[in-house]
Coordinates of N, CA, C and O in Angstrom, one line a residue:
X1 N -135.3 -81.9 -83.6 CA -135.7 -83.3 -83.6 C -137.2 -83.4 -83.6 O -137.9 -82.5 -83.2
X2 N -137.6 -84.4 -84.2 CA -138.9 -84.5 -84.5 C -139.5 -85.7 -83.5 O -139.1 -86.8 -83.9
X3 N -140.5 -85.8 -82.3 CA -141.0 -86.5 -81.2 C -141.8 -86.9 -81.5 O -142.7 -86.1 -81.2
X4 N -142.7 -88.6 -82.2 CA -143.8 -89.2 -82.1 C -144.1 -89.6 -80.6 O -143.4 -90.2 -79.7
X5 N -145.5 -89.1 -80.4 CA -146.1 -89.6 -79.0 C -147.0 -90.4 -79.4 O -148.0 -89.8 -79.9
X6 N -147.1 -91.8 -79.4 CA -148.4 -92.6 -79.2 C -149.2 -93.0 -78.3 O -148.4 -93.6 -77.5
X7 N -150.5 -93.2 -77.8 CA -151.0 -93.6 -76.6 C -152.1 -94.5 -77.4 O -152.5 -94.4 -78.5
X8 N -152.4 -95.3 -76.4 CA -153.9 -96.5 -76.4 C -154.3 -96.6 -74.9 O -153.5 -96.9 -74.0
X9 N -156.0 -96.4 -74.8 CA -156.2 -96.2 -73.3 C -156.7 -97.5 -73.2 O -157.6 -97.4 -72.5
X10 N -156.6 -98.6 -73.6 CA -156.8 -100.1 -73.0 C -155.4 -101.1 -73.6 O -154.8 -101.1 -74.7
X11 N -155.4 -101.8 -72.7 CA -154.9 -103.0 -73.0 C -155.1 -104.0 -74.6 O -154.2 -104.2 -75.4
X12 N -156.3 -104.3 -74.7 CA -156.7 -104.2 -75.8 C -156.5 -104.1 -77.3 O -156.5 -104.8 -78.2
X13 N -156.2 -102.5 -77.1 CA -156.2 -101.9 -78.2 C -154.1 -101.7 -78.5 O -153.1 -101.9 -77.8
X14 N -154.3 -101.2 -79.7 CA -152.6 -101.9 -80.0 C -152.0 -100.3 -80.6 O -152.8 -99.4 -80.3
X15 N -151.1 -100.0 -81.2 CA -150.4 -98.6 -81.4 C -149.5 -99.0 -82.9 O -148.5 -98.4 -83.3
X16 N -150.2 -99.9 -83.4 CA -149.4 -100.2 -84.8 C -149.9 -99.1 -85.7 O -149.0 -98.4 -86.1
X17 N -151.1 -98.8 -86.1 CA -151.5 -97.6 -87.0 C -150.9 -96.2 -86.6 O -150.8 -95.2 -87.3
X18 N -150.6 -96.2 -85.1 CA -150.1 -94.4 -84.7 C -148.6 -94.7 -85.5 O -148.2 -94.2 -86.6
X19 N -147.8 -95.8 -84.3 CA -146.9 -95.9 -84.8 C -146.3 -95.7 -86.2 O -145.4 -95.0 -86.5
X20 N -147.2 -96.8 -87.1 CA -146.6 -96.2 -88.6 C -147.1 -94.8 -89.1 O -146.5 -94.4 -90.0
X21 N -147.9 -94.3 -88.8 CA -148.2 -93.0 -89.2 C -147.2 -91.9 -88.7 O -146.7 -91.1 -89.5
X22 N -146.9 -91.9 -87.8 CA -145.5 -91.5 -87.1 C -144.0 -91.5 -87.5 O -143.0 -90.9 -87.5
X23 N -144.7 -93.0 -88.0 CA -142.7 -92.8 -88.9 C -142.4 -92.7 -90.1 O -141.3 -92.8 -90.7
X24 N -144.3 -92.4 -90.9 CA -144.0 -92.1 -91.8 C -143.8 -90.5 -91.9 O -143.2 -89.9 -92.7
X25 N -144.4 -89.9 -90.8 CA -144.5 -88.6 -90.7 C -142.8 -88.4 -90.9 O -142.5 -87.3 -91.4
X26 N -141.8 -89.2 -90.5 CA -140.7 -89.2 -90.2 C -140.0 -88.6 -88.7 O -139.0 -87.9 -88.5
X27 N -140.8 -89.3 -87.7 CA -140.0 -89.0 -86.9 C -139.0 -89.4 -86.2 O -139.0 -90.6 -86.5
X28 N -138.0 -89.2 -85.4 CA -137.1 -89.4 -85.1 C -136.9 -90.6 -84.2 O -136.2 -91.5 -84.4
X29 N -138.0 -90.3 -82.8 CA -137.7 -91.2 -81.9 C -139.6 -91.2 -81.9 O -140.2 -90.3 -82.4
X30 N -140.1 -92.6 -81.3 CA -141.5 -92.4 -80.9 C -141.8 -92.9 -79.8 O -141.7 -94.2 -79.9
X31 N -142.1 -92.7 -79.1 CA -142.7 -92.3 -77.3 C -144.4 -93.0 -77.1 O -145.4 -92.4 -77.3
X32 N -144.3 -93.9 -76.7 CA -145.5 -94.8 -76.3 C -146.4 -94.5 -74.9 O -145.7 -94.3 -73.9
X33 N -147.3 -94.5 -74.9 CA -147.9 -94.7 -73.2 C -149.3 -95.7 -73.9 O -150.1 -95.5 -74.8
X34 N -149.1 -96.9 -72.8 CA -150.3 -98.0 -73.3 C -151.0 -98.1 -72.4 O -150.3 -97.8 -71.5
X35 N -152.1 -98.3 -72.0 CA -153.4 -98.5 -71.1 C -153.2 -97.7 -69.9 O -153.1 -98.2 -68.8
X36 N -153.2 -96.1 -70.3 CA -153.1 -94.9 -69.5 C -154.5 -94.5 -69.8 O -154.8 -95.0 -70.8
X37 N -155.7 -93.6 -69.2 CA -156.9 -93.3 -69.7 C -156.4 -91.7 -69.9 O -155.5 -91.1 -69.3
X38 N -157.3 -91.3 -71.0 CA -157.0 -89.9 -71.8 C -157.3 -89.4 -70.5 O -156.4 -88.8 -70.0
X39 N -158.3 -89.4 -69.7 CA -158.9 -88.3 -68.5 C -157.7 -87.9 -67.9 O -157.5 -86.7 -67.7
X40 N -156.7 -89.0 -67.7 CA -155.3 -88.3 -66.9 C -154.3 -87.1 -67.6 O -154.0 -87.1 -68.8
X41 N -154.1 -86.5 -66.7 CA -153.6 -85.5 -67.4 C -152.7 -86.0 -68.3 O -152.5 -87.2 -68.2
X42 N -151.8 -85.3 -69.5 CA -150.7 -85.7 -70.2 C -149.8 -85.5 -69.3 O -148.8 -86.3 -69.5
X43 N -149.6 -84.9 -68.5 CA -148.4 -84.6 -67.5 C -147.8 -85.9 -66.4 O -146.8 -86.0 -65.8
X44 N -148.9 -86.6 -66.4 CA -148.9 -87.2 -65.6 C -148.7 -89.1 -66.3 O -148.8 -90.2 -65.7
X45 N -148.6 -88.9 -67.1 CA -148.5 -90.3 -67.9 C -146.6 -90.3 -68.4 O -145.9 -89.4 -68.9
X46 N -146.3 -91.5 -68.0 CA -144.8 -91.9 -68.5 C -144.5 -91.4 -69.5 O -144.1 -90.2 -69.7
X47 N -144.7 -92.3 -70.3 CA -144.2 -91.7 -72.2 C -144.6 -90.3 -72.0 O -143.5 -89.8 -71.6
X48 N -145.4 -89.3 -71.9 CA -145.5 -88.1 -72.3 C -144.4 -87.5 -71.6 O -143.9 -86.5 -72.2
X49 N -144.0 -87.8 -70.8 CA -142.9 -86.7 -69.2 C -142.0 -87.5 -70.1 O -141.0 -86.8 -70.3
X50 N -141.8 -88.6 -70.8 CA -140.5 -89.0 -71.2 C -140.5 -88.0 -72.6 O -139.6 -87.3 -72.8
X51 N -141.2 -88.1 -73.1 CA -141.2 -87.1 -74.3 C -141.2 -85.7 -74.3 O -140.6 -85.1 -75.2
X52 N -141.6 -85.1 -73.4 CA -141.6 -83.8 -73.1 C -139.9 -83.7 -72.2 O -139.3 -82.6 -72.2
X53 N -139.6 -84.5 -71.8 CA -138.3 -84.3 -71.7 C -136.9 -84.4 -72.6 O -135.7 -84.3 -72.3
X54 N -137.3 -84.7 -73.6 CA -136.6 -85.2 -75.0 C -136.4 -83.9 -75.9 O -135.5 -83.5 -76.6
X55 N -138.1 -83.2 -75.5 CA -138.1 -82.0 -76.5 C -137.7 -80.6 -76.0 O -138.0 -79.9 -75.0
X56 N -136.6 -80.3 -77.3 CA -136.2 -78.8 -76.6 C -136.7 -77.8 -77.8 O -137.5 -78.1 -78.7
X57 N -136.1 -76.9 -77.5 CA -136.6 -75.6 -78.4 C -136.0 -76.1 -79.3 O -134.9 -76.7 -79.4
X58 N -137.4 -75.5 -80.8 CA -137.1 -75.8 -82.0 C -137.2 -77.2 -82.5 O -137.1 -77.3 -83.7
X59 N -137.4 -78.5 -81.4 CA -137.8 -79.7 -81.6 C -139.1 -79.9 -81.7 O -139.6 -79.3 -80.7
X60 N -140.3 -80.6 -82.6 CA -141.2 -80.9 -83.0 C -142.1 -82.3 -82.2 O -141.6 -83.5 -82.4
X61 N -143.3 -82.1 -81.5 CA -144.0 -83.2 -81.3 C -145.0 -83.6 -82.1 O -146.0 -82.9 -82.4
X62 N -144.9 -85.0 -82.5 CA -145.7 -85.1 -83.2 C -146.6 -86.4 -83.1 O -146.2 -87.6 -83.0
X63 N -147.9 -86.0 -83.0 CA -149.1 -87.5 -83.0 C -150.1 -87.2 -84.0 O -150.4 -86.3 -84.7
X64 N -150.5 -88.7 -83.7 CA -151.5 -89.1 -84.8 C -153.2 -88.3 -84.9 O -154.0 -88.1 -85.8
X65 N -153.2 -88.1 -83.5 CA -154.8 -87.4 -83.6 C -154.4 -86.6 -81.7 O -153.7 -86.9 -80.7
X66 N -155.3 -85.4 -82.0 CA -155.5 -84.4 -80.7 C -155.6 -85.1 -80.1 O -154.7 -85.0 -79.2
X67 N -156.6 -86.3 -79.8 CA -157.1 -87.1 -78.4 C -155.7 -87.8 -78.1 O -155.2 -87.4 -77.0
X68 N -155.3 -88.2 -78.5 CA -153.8 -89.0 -78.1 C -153.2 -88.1 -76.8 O -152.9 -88.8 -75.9
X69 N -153.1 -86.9 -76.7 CA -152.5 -85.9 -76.6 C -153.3 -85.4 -74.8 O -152.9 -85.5 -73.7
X70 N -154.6 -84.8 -75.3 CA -155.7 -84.7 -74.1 C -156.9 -84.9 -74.4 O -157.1 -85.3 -75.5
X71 N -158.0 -84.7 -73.5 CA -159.3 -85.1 -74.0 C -160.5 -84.0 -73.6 O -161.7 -84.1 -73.6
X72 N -159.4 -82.9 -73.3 CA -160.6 -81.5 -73.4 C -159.6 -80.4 -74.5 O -158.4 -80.5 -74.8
X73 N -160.5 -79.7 -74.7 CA -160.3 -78.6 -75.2 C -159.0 -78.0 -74.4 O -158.0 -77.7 -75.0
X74 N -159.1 -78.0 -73.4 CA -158.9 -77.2 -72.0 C -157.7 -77.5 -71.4 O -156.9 -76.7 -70.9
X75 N -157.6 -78.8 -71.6 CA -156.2 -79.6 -71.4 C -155.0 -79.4 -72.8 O -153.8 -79.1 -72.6
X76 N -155.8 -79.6 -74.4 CA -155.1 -79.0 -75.4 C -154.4 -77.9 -75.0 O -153.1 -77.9 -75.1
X77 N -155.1 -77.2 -74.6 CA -154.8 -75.2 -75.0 C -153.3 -75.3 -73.7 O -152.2 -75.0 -73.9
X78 N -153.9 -75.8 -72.6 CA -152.9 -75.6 -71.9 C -151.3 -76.1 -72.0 O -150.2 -75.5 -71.6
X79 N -151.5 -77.4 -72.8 CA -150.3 -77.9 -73.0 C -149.7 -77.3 -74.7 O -148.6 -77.7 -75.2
X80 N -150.5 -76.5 -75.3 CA -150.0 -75.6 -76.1 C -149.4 -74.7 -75.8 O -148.4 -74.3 -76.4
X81 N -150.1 -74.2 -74.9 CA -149.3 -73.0 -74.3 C -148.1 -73.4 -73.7 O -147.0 -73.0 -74.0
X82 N -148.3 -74.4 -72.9 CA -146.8 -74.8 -72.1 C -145.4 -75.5 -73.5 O -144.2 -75.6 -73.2
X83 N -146.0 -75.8 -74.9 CA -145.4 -75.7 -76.0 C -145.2 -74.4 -76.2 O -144.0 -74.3 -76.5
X84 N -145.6 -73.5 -76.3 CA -145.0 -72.6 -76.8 C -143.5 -71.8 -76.0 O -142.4 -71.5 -76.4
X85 N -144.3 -71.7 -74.7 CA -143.1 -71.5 -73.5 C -142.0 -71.8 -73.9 O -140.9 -71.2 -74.2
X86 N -142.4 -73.3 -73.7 CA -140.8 -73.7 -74.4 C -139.8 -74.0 -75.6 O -138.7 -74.5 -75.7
X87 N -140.8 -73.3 -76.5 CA -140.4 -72.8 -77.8 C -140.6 -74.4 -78.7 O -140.0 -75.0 -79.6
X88 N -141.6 -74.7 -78.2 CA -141.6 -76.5 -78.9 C -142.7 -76.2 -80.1 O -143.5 -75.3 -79.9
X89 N -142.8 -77.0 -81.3 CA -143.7 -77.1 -82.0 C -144.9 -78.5 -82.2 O -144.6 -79.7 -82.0
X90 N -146.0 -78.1 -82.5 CA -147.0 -79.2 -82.2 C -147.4 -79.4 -83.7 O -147.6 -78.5 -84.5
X91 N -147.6 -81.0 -84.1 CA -148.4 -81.5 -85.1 C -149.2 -82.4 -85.0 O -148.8 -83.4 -84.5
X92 N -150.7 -82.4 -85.3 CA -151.5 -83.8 -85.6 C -152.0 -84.0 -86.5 O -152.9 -83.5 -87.1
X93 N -151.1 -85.2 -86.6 CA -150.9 -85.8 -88.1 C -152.7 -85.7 -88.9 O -152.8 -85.3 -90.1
X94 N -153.9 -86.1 -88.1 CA -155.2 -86.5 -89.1 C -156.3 -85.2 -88.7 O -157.3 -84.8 -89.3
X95 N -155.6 -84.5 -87.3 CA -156.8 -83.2 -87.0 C -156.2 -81.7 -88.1 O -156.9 -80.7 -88.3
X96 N -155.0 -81.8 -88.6 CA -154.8 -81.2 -89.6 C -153.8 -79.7 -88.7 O -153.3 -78.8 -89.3
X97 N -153.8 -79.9 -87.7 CA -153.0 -78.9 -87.1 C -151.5 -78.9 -86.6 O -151.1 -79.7 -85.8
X98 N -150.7 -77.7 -87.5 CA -149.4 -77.8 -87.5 C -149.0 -76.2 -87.0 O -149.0 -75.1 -87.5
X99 N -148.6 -76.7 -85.9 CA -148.2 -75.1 -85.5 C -146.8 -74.3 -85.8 O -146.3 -73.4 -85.1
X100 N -146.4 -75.0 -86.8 CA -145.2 -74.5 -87.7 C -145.7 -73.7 -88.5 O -144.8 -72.9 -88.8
X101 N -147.3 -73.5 -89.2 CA -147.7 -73.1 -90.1 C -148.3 -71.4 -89.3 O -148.4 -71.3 -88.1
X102 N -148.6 -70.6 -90.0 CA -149.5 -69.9 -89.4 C -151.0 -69.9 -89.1 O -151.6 -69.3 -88.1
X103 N -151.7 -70.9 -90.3 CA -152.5 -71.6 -90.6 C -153.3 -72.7 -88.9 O -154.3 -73.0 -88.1
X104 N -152.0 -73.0 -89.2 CA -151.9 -74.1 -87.8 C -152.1 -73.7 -86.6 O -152.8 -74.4 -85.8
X105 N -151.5 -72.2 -86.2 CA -151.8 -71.4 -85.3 C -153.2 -70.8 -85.1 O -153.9 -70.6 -84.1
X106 N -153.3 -70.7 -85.5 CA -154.8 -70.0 -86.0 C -155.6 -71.0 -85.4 O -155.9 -71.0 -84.2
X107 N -156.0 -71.7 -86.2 CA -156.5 -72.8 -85.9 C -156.9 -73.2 -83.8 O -157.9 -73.3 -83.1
X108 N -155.8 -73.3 -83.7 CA -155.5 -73.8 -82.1 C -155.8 -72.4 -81.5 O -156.4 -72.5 -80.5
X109 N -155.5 -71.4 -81.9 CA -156.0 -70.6 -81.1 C -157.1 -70.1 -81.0 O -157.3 -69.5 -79.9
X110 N -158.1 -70.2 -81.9 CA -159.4 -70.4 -82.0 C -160.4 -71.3 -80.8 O -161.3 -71.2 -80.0
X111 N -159.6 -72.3 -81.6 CA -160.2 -73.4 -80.2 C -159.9 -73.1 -79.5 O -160.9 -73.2 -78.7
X112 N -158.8 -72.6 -78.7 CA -158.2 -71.9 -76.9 C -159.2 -71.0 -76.7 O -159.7 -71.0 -75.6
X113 N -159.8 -69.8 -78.1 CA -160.9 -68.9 -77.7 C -162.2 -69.5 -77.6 O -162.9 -69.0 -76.7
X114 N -162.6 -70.5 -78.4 CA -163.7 -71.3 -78.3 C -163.7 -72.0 -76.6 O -164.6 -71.6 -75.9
X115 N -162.9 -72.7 -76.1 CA -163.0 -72.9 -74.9 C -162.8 -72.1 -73.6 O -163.0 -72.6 -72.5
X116 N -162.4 -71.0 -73.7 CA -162.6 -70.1 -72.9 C -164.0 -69.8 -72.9 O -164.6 -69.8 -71.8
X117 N -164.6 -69.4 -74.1 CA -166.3 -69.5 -74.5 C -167.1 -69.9 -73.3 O -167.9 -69.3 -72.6
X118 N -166.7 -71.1 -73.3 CA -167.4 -72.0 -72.7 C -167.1 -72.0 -71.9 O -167.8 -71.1 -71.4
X119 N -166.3 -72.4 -71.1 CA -166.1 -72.3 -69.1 C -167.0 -70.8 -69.0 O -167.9 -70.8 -68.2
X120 N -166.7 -69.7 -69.7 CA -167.9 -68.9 -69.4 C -169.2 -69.0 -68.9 O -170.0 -68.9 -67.9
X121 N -169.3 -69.3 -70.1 CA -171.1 -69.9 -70.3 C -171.4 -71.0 -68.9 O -172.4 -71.0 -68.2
X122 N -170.5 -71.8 -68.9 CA -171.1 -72.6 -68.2 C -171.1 -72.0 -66.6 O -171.8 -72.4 -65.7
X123 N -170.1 -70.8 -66.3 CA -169.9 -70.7 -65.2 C -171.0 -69.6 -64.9 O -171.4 -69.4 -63.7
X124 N -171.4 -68.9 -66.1 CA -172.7 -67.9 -66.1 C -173.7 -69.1 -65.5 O -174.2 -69.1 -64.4
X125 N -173.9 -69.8 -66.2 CA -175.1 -70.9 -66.0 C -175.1 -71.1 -64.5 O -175.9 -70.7 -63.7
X126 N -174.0 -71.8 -64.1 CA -173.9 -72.3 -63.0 C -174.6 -71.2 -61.7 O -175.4 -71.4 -60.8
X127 N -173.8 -69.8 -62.1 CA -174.4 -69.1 -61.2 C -175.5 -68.5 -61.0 O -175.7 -67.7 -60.1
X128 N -176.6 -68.9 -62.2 CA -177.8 -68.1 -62.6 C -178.8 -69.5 -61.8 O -179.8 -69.4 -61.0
X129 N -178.2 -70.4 -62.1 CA -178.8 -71.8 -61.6 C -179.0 -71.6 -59.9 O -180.0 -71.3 -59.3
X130 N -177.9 -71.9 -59.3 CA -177.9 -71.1 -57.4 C -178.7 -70.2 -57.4 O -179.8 -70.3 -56.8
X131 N -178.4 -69.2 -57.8 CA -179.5 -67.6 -57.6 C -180.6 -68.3 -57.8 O -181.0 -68.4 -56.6
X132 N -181.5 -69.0 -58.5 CA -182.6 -69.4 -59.5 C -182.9 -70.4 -57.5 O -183.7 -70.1 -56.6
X133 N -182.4 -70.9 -57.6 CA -182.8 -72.5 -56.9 C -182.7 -71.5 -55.1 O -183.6 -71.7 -54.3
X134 N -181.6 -70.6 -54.8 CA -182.0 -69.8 -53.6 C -183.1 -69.1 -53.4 O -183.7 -69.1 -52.3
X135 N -183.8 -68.3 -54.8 CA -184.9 -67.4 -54.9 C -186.3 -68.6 -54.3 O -187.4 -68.3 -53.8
X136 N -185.7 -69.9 -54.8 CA -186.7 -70.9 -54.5 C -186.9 -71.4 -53.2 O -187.7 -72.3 -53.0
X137 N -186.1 -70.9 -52.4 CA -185.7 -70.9 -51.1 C -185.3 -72.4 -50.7 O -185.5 -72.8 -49.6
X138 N -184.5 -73.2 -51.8 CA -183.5 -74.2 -51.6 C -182.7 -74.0 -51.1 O -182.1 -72.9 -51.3
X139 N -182.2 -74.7 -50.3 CA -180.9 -74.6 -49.4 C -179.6 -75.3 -50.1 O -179.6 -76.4 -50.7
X140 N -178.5 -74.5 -50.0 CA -177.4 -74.7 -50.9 C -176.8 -75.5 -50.1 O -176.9 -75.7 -48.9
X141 N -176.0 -76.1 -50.9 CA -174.8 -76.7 -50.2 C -174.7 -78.5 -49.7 O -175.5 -79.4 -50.0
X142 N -173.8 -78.5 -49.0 CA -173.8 -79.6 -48.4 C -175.4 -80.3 -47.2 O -176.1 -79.6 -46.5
X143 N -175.5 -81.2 -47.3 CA -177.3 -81.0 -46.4 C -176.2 -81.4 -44.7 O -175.2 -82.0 -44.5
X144 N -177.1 -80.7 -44.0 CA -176.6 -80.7 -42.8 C -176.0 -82.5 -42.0 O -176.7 -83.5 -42.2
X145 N -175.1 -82.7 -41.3 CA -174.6 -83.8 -40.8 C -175.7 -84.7 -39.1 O -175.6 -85.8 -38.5
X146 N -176.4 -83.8 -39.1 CA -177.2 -83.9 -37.7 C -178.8 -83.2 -38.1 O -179.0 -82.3 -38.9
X147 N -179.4 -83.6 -37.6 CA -181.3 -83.3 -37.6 C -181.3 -82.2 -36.5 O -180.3 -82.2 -35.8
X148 N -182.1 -81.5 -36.2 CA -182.7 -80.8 -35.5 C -182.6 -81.9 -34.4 O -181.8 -81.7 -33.5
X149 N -183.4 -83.0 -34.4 CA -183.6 -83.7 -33.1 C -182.6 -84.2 -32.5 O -182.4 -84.1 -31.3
X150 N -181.7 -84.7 -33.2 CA -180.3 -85.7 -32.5 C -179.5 -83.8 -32.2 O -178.3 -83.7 -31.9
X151 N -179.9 -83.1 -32.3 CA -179.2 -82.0 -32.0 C -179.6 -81.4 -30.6 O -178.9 -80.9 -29.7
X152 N -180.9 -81.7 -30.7 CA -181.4 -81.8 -29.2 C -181.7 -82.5 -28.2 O -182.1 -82.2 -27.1
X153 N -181.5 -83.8 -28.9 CA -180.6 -85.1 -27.8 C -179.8 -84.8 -27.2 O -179.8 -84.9 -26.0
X154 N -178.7 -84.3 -28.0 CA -177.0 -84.0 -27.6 C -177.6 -82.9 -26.6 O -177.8 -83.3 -25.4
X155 N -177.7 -82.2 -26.7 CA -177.5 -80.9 -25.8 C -178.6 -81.7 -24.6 O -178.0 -81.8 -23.5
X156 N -179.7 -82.0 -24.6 CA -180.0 -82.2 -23.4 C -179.3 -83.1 -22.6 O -179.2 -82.9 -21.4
X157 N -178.8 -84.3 -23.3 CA -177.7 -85.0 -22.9 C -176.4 -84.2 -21.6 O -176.2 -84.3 -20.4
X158 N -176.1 -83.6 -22.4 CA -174.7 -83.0 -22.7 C -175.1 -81.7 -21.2 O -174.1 -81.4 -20.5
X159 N -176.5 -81.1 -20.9 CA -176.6 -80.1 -19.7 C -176.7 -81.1 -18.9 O -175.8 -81.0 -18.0
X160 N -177.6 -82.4 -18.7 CA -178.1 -83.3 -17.8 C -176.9 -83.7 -17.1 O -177.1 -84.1 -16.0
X161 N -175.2 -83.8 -17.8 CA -174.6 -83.9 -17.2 C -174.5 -85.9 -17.1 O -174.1 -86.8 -16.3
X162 N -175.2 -85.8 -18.5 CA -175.2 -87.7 -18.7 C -173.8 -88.1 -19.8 O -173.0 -89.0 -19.7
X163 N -173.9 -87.0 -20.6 CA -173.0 -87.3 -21.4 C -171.7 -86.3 -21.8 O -172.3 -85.2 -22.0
X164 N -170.7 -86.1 -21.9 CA -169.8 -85.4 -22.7 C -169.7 -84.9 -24.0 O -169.0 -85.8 -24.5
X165 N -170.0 -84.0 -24.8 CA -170.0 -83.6 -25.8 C -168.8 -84.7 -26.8 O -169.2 -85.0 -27.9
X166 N -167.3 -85.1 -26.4 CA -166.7 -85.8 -27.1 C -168.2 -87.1 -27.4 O -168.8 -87.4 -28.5
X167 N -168.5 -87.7 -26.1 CA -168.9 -89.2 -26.1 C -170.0 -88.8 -26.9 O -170.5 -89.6 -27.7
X168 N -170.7 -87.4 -26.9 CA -171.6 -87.4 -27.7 C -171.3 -87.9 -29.1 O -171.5 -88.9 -29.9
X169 N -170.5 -86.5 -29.0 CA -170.6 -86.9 -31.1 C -170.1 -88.4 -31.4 O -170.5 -89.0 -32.4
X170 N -169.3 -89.0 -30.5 CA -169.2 -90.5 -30.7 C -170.2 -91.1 -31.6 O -170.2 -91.6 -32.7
X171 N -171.3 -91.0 -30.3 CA -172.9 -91.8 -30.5 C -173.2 -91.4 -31.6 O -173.8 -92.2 -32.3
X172 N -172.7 -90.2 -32.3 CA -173.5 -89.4 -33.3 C -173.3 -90.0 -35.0 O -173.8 -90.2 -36.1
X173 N -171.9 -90.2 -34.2 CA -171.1 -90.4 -35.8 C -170.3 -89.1 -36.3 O -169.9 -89.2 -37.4
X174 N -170.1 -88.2 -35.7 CA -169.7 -86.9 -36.1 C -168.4 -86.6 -35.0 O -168.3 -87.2 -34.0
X175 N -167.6 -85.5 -35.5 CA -166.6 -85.1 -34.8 C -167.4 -84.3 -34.0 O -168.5 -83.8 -34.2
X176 N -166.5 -83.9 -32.7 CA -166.7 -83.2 -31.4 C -167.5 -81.4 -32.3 O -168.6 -80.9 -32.3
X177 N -166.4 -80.9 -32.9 CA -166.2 -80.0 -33.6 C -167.8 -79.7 -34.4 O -168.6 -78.7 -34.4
X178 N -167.9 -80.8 -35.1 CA -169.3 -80.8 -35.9 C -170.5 -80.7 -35.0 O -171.5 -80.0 -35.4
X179 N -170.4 -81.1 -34.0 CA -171.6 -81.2 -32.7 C -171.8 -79.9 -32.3 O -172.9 -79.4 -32.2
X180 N -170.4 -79.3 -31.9 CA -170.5 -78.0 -31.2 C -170.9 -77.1 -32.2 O -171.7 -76.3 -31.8
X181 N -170.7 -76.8 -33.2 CA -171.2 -76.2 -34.3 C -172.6 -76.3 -34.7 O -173.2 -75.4 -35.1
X182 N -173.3 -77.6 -34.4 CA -174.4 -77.5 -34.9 C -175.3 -77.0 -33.6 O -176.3 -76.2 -33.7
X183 N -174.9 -77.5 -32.1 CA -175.4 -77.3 -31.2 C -175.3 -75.6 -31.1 O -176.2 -75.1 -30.6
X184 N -174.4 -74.8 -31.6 CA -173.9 -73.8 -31.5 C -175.1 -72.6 -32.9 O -175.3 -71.4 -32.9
X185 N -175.5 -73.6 -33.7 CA -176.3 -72.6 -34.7 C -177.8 -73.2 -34.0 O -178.5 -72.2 -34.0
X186 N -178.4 -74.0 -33.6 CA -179.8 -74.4 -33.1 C -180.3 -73.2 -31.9 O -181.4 -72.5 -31.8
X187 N -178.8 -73.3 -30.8 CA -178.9 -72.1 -29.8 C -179.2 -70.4 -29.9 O -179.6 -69.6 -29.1
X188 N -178.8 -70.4 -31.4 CA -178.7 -69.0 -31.8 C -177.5 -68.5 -31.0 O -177.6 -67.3 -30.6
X189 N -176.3 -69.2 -30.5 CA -174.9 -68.9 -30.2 C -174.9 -69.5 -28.8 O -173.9 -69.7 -28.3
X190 N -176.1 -69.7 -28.1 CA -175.6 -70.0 -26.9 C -176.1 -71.6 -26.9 O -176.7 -72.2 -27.8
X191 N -175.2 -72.2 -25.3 CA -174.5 -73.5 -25.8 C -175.2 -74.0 -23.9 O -175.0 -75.1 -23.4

């Protein structure tokens, strides 16, 4: 069986050009999702779960352009793969990829190696960037929930026997837990 998936991510915009491209492609049945945004996964949009439920092994999905489909690289490759698993075939009609062909294969799997590429690179970057910015003696991370001083409010509070550590962090805006932690790294462990 052969599966048209159409999508349009606004209200707006209309599905008559996928649509006829789709049935001229000849497909069987065609599968709509209208003002869904590509960011969401395909898994997670109606028409697609309704289409991927339609298609079994040896049945054919077929759309008008890659983006219809997902909107990374990353998201492609994965829902290729999870086609293949299930012995399904993929076509887009205008990006020129038909994974019936060998040609077609090729193709997609390049780009699956092309984006692997990249999450590299970027994750090299990322970690050359931290290293870079620690050497600079930047502090990573989240910035602390409490100052040095409201840290030594609480605690003199909190010996004087004025306040409770709960009632503190109240005042503070922070959970009990966050207080005692911070009061707990200022002391160098003692409290």
């Amino acid at each position: 069986m052969k599966i048209g998936y159409a999508r349009v991510s606004s209200v707006e915009q209309n599905l008559d050009l996928q649509i006829e491209a789709l049935t001229e492609a000849g497909c069987d049945r065609i599968i709509t999702d209208h003002a869904q945004s590509g960011a969401t996964a395909a898994e997670s949009r109606t028409g697609f779960s309704e289409a991927m439920e339609l298609l079994d092994e040896g049945d054919l999905l077929v759309v008008w352009k890659l983006d219809r489909v997902g909107r990374s690289i990353a998201d492609l490759i994965h829902l290729l793969k999870l086609f293949g698993e299930r012995g399904i075939e993929f076509r887009s009609l205008t990006d020129g990829i038909d994974t019936t062909t060998a040609g077609g294969r090729l193709v997609f799997h390049i780009m699956g190696a092309l984006a692997e590429f990249e999450r590299d690179l970027i994750q090299e970057r990322t970690k050359a960037g931290l290293r870079a910015a620690k050497n600079r003696g930047k502090r990573l991370g989240r910035p602390p929930a409490l100052t040095a001083a409201q840290i030594a409010h609480a605690k003199t509070a909190i010996e004087a026997k004025r306040e409770t550590v709960s009632g503190m962090a109240e005042i503070l805006g922070v959970n009990r837990s966050t207080l005692q932690r911070a009061m707990h790294r200022e002391t160098g462990g003692v409290i």
